[in-house]
N, C-alpha and C. Protein backbone atom coordinates (compact mmCIF):
# COMPACT_ATOMS: atom_id res chain seq x y z
N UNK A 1 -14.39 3.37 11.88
CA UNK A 1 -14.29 2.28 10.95
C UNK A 1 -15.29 1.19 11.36
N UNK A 2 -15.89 0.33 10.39
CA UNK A 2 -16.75 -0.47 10.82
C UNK A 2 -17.08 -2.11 9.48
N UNK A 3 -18.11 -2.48 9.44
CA UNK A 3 -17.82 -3.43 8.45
C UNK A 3 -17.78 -2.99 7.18
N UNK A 4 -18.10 -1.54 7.09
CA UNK A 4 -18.60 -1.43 5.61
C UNK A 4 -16.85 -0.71 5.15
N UNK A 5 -15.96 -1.04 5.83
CA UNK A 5 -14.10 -0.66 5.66
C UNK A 5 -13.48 -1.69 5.38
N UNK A 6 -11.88 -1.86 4.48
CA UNK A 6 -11.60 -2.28 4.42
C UNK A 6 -9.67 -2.00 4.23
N UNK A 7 -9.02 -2.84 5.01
CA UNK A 7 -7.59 -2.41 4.91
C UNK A 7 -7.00 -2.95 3.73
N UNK A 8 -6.40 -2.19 2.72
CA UNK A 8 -6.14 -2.81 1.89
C UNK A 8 -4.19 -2.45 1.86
N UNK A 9 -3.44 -3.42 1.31
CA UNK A 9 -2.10 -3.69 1.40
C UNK A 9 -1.49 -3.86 0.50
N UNK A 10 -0.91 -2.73 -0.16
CA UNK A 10 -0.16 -2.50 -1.29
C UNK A 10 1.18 -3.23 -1.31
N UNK A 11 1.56 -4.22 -1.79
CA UNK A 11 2.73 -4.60 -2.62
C UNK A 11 4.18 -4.74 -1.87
N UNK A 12 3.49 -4.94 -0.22
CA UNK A 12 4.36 -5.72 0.45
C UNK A 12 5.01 -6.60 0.64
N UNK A 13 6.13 -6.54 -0.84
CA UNK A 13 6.77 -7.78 -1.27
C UNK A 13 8.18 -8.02 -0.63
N UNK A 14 8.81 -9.36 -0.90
CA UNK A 14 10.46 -9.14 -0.39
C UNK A 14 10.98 -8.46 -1.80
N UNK A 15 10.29 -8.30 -2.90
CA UNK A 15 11.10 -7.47 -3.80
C UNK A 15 11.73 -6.12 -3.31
N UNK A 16 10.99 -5.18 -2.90
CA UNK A 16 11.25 -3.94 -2.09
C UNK A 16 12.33 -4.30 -0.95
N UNK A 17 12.89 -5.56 -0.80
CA UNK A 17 14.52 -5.64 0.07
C UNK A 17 15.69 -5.36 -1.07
N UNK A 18 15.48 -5.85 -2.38
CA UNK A 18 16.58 -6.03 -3.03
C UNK A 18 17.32 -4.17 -2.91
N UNK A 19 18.44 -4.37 -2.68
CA UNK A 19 19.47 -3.07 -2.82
C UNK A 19 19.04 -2.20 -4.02
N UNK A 20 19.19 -2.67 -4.57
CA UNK A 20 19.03 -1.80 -6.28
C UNK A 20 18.14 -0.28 -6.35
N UNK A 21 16.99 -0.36 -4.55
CA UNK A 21 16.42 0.41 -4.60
C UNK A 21 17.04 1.83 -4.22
N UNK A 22 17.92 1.28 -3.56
CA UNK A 22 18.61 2.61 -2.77
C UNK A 22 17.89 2.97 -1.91
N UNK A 23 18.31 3.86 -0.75
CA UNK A 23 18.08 4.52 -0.24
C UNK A 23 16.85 4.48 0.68
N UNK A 24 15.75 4.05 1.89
CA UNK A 24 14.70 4.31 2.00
C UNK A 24 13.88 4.75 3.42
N UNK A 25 13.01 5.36 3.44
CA UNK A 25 12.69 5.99 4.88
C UNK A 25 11.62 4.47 5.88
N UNK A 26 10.86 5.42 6.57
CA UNK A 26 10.46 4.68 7.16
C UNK A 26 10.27 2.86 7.44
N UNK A 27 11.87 2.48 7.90
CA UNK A 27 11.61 1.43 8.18
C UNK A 27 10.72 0.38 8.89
N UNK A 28 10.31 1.33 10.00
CA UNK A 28 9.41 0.48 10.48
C UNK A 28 8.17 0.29 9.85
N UNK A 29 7.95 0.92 8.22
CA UNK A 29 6.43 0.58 7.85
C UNK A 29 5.97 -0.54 8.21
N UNK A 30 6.50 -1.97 7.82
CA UNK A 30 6.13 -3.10 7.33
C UNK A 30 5.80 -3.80 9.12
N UNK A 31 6.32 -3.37 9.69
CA UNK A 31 5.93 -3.23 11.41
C UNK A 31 4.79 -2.71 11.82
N UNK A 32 4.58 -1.29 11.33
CA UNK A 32 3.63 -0.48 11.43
C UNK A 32 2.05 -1.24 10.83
N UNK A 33 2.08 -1.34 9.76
CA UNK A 33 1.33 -2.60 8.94
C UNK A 33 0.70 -3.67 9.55
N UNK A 34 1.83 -4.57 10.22
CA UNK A 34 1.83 -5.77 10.91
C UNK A 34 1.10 -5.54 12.02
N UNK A 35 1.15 -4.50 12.75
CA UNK A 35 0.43 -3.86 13.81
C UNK A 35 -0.83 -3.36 13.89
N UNK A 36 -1.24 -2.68 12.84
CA UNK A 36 -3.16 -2.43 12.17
C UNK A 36 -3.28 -4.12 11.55
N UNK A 37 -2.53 -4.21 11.11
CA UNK A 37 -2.98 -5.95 10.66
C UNK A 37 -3.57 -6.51 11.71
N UNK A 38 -3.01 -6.80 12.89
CA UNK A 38 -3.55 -7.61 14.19
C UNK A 38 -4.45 -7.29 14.27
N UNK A 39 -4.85 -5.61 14.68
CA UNK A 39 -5.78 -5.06 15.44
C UNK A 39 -7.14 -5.32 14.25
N UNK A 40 -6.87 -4.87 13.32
CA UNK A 40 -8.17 -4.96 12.13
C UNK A 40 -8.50 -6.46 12.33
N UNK A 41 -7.70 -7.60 12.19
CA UNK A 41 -8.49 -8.88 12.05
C UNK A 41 -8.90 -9.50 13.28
N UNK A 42 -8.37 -8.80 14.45
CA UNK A 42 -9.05 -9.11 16.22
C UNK A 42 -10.64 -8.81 15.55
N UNK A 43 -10.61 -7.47 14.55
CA UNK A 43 -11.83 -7.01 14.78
C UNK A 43 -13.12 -7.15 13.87
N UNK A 44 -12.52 -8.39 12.99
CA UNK A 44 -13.11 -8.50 11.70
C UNK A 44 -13.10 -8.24 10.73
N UNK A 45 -12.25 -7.06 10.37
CA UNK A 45 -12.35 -6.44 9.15
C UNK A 45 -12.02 -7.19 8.19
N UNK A 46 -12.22 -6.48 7.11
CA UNK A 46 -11.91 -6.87 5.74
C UNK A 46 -10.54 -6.73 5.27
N UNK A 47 -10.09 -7.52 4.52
CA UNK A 47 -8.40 -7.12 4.04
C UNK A 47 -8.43 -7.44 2.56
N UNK A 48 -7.82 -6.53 2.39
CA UNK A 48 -7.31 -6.97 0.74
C UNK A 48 -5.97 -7.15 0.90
N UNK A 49 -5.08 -8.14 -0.16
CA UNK A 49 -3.91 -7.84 -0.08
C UNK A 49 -3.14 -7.80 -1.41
N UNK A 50 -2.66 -6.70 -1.99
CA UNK A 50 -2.02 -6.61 -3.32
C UNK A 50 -0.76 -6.81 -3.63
N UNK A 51 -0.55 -7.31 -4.70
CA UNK A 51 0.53 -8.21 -4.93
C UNK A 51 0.77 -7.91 -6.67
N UNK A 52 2.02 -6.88 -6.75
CA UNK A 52 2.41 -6.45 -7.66
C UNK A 52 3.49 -8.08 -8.90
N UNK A 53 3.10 -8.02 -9.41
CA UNK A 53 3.48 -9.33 -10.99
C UNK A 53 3.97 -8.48 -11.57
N UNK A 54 5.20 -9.14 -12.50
CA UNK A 54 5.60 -8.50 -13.91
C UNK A 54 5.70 -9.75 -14.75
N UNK A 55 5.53 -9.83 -16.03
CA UNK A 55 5.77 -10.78 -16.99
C UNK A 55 7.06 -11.35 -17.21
N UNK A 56 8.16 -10.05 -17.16
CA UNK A 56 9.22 -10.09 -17.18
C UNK A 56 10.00 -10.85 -16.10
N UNK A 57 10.75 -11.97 -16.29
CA UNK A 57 11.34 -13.20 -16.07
C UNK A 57 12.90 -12.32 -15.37
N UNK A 58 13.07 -11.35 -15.83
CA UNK A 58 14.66 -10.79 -14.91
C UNK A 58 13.81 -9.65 -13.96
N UNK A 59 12.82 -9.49 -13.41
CA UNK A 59 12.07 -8.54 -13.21
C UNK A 59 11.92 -9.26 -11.47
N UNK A 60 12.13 -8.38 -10.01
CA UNK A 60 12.45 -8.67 -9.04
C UNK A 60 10.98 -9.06 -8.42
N UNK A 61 9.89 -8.67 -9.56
CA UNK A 61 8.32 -9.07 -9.11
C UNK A 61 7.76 -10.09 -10.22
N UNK A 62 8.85 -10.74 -10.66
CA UNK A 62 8.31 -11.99 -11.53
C UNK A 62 7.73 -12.80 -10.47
N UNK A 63 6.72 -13.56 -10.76
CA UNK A 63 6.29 -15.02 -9.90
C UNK A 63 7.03 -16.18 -9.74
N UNK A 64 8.22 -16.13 -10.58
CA UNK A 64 9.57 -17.23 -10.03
C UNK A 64 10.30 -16.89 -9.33
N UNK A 65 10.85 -15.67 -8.20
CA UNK A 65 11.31 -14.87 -8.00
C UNK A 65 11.40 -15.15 -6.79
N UNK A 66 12.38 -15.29 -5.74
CA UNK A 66 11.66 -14.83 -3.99
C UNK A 66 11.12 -13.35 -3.69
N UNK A 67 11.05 -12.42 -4.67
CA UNK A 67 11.00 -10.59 -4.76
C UNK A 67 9.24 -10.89 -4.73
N UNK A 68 8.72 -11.56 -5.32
CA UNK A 68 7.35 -11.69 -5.42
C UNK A 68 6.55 -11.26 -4.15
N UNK A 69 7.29 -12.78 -3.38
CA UNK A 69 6.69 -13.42 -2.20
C UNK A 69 6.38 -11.95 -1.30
N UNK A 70 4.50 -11.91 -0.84
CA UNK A 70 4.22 -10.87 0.15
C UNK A 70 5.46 -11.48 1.86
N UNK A 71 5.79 -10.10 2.16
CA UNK A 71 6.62 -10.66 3.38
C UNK A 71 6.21 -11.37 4.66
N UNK A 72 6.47 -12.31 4.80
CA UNK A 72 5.65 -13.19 6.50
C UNK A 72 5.15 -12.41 7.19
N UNK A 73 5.75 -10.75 8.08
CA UNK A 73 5.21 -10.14 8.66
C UNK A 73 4.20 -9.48 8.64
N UNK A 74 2.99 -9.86 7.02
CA UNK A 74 1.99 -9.51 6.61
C UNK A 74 1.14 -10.24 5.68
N UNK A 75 1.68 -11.19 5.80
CA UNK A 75 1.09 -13.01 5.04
C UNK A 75 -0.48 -12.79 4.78
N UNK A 76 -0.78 -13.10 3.89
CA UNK A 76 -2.14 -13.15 4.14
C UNK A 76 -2.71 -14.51 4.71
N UNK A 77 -3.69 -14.49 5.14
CA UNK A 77 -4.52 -15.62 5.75
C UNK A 77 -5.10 -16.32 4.68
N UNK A 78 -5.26 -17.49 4.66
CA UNK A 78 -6.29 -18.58 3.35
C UNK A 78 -7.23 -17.70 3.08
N UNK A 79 -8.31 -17.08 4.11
CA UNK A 79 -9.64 -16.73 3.86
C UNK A 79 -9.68 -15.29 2.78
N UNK A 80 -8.36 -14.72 3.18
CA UNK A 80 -8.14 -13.34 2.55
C UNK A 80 -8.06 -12.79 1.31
N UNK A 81 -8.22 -11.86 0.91
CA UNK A 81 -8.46 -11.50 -0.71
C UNK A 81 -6.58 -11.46 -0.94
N UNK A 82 -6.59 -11.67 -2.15
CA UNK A 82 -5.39 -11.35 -2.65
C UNK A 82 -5.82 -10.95 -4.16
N UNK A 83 -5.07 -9.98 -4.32
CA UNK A 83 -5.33 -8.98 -5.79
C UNK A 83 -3.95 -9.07 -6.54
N UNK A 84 -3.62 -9.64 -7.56
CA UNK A 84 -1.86 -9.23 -8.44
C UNK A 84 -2.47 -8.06 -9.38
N UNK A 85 -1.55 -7.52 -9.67
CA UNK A 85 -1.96 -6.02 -10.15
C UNK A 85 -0.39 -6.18 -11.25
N UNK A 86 -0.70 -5.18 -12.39
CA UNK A 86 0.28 -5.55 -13.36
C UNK A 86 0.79 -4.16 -13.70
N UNK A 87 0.37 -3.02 -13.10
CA UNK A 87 0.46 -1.40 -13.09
C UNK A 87 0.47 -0.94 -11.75
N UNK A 88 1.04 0.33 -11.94
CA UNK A 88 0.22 1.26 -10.13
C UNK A 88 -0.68 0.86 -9.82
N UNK A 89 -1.97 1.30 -10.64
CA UNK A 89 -2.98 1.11 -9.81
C UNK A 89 -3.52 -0.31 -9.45
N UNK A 90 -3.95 -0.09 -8.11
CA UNK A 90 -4.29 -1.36 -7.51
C UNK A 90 -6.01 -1.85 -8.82
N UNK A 91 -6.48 -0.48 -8.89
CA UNK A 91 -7.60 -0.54 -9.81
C UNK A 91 -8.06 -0.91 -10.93
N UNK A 92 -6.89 -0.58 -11.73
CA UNK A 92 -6.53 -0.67 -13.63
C UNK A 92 -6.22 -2.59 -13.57
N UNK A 93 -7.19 -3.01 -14.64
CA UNK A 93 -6.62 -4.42 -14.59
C UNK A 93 -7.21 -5.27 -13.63
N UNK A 94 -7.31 -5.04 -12.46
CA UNK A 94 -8.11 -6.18 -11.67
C UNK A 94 -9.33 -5.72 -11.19
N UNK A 95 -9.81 -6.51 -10.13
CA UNK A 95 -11.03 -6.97 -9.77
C UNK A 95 -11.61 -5.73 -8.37
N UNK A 96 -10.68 -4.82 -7.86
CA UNK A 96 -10.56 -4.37 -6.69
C UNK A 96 -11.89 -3.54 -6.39
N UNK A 97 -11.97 -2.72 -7.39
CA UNK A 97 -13.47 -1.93 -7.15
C UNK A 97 -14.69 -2.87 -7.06
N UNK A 98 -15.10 -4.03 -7.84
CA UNK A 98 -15.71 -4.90 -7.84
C UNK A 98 -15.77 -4.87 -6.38
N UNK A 99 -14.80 -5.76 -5.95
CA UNK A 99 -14.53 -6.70 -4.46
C UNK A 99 -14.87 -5.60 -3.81
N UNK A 100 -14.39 -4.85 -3.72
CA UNK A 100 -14.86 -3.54 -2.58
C UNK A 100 -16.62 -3.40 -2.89
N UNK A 101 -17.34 -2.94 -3.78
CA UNK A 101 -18.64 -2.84 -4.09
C UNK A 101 -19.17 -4.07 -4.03
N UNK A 102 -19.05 -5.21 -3.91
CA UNK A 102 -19.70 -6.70 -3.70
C UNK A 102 -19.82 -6.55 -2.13
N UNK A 103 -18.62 -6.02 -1.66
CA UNK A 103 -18.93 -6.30 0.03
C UNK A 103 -19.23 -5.19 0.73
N UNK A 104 -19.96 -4.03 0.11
CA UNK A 104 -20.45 -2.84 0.28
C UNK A 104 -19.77 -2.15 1.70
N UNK A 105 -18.31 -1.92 0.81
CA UNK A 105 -16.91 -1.06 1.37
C UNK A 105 -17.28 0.03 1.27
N UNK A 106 -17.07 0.78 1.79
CA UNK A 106 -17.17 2.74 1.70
C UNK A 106 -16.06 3.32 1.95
N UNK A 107 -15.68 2.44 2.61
CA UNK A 107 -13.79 3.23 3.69
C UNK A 107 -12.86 2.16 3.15
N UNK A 108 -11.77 2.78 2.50
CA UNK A 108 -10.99 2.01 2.58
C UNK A 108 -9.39 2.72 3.59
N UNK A 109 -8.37 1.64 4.05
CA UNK A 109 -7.34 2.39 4.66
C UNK A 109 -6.38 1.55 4.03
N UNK A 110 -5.45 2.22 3.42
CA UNK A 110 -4.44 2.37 2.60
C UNK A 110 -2.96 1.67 3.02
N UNK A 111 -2.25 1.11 3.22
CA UNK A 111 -1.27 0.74 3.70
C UNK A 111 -0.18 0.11 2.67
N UNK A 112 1.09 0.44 2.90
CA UNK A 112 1.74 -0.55 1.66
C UNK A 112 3.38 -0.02 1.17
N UNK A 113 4.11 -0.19 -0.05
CA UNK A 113 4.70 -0.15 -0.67
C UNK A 113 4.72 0.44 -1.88
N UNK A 114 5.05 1.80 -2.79
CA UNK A 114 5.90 2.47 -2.32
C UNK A 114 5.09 3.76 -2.00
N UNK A 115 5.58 4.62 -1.74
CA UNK A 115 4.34 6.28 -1.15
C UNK A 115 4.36 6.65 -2.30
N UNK A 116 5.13 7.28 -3.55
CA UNK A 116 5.33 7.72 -4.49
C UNK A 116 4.68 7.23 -5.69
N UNK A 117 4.54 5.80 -5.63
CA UNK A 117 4.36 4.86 -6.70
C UNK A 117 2.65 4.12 -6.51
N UNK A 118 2.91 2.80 -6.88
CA UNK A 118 1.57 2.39 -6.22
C UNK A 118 0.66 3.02 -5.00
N UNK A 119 1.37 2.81 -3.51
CA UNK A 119 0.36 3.76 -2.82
C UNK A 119 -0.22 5.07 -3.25
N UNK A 120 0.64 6.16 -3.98
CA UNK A 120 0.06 7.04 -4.38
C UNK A 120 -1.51 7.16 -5.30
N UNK A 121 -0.89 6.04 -6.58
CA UNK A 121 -1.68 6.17 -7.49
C UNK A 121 -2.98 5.42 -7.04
N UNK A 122 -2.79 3.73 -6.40
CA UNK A 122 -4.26 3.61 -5.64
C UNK A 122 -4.77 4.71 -4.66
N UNK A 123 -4.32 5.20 -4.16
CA UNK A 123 -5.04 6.36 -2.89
C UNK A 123 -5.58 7.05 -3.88
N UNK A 124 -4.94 7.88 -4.74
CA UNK A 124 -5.78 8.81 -6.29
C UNK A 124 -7.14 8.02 -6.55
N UNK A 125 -6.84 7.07 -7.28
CA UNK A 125 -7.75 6.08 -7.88
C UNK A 125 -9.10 5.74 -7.08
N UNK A 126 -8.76 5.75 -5.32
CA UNK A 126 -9.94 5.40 -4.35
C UNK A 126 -10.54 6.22 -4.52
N UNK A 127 -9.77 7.79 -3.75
CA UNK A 127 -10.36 8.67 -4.04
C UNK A 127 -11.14 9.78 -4.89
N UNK A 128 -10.54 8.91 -6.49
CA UNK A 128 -11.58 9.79 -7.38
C UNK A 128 -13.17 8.57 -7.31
N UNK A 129 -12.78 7.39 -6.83
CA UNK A 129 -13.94 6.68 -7.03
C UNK A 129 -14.66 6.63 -6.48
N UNK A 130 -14.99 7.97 -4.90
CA UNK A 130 -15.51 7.79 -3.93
C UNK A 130 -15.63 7.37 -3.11
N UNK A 131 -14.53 6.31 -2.99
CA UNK A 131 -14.33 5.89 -1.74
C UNK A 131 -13.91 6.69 -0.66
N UNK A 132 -14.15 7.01 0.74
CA UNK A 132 -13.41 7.15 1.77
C UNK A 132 -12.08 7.16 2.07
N UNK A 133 -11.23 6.99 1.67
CA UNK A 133 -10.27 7.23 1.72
C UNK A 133 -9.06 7.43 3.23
N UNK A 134 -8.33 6.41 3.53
CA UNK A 134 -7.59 6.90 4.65
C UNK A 134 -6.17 6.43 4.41
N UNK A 135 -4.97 7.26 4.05
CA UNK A 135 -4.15 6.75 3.61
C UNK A 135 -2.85 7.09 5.07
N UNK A 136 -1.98 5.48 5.44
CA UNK A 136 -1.52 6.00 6.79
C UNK A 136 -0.34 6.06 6.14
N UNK A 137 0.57 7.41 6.81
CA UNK A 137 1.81 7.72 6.33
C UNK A 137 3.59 7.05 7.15
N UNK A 138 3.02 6.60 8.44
CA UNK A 138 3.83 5.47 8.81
C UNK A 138 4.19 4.06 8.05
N UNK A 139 2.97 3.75 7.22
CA UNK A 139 2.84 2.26 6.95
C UNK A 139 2.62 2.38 5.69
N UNK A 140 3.67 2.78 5.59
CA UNK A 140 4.31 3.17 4.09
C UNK A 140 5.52 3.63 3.55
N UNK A 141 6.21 3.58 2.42
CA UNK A 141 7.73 4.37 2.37
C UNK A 141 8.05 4.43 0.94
N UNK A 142 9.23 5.12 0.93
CA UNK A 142 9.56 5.85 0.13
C UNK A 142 11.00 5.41 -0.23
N UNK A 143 11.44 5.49 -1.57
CA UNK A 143 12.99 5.29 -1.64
C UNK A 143 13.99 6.93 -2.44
N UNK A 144 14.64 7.03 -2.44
CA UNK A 144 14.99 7.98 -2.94
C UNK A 144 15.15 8.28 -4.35
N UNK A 145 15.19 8.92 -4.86
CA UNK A 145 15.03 9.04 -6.63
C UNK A 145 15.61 10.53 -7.08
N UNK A 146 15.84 9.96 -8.59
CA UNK A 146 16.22 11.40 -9.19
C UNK A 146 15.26 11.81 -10.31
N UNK A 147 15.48 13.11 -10.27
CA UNK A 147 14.03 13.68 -11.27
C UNK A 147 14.68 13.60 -12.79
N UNK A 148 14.02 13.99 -13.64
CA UNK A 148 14.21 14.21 -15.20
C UNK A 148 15.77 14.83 -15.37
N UNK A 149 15.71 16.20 -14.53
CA UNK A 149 17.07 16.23 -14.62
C UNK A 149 18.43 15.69 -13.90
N UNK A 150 18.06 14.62 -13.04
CA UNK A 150 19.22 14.07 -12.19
C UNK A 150 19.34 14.25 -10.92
N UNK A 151 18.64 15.68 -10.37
CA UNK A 151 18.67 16.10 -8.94
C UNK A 151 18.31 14.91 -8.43
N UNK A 152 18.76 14.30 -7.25
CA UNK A 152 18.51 13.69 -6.36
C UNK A 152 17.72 13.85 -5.13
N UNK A 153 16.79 13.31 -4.78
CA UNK A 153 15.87 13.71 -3.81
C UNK A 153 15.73 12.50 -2.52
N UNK A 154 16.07 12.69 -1.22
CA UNK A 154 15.75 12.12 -0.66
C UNK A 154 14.48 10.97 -0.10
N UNK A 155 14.82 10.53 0.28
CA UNK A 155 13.25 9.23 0.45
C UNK A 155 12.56 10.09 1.28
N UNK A 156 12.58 10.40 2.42
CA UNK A 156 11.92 11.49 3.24
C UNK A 156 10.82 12.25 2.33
N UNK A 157 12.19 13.35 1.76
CA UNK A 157 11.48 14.71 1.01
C UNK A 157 10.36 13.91 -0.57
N UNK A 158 10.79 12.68 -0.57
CA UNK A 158 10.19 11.97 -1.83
C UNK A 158 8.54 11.53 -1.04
N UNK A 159 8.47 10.88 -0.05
CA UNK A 159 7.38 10.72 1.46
C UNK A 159 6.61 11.53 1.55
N UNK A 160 7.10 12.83 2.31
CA UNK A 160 6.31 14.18 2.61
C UNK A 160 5.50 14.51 1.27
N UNK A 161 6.40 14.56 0.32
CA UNK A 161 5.97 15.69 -1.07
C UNK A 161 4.87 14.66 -1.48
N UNK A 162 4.65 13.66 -1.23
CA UNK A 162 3.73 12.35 -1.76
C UNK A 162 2.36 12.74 -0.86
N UNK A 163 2.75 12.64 0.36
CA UNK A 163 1.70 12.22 1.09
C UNK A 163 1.00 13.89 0.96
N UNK A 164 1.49 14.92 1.04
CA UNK A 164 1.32 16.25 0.62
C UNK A 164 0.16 16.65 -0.16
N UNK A 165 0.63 15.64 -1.68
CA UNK A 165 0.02 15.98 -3.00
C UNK A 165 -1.31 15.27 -3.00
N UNK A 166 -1.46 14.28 -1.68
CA UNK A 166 -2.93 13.35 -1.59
C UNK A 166 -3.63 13.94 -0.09
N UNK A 167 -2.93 14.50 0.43
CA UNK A 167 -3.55 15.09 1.68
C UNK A 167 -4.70 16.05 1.31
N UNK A 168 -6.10 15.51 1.86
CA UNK A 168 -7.54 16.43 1.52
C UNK A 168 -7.88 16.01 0.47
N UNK A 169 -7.14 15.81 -0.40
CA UNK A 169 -7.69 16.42 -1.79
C UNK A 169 -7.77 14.49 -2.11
N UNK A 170 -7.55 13.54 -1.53
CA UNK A 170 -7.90 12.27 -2.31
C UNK A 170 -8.13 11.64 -1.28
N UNK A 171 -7.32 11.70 0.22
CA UNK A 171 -7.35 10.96 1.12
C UNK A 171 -7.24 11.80 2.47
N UNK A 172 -7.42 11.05 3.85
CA UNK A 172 -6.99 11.58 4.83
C UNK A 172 -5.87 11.28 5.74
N UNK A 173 -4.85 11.89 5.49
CA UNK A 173 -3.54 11.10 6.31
C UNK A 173 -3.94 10.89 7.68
N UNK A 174 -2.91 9.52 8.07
CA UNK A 174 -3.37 9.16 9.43
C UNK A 174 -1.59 8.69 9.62
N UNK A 175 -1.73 8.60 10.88
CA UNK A 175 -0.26 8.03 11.55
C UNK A 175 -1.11 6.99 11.74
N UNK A 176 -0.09 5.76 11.91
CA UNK A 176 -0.31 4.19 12.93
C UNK A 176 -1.38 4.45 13.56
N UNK A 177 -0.50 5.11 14.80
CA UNK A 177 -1.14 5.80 15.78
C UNK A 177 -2.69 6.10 15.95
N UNK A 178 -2.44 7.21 15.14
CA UNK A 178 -3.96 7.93 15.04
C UNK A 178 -5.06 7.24 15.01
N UNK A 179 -4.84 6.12 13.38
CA UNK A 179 -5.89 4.43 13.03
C UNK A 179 -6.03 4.24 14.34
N UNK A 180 -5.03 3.50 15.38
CA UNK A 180 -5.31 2.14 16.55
C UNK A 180 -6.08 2.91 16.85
N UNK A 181 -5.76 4.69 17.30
CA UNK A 181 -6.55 5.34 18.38
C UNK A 181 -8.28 4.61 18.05
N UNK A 182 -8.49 5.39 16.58
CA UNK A 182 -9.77 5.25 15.68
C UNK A 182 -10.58 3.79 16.40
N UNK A 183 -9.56 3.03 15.79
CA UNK A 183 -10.16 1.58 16.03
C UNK A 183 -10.28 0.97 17.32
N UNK A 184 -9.71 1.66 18.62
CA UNK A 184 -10.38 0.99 20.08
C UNK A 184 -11.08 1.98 20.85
């Protein structure tokens, strides 16, 4: 990783506390996160940070909301990009490919809220756009869900089958881990 990378931070809101979600794996993402957070801005990098809006006023990502608010343990800094996004993709609707091609990004690393949902569809979206792609599967999660017909699927098996369907083919999974290794 080097200047031409950038960590970008999917939709690390306190909305994703409210209950309603049920069920969810990897708790320590938002830890995990907080942890490449340090190490990337010891080292200069670039950050984006995305920040999912809804119009909708009963909606737990309205902007009147405390659900909005990105969580302290990943605040952005004054100097830092911040992106609101009104869909999955971090791409559709805002400025993100721009900002990445203005500051001649090649790599981006993936981090965020939910694996299934937004993270998925930005990691797709990087990776059909040529970007580099590094999507980490710690610093990220999943809640549990039911399909069309009702089966219920664990947050885990909802995680794996995610990170699965983007492994090679859009991005390159990384643990925490693996990144710090990368980056010292």
């Amino acid at each position: 990783m080097n200047q031409n990378s950038a960590l970008i931070i999917v939709d690390v809101q306190k909305a994703f506390d409210d209950p309603k979600w049920g069920e969810r794996n990897n708790v320590n993402a938002e830890e995990n996160i907080s942890k490449i957070l340090k190490v990337w801005r010891a080292k200069g990098g670039q950050v984006i940070h995305i920040q999912h809006t809804s119009d909708h006023p009963n909606s737990v990502f309205y902007p009147g909301n405390k659900g909005f608010t990105i969580k302290e343990l990943v605040s952005p800094l004054e100097e830092e990009v911040v992106i609101t996004k009104k869909v999955n993709s971090s791409f559709i609707g805002t400025n993100l490919e721009e900002t990445l091609n203005k500051n001649h990004i090649k790599t981006v690393i993936i981090t965020g809220l939910t694996t299934p949902h937004c993270v998925s569809t930005t990691t797709r979206m990087s990776g059909n756009l040529g970007f580099n792609t590094y999507l980490i599967s710690d610093a990220t999660a999943a809640f549990g869900m039911k399909d069309q017909d009702g089966r219920y699927f664990d947050p885990e098996t909802i995680h794996n089958v995610s990170l699965a369907t983007l492994n090679d083919e859009f991005a390159t999974i990384l643990s925490t881990e693996q990144l710090l290794d990368m980056l010292n």
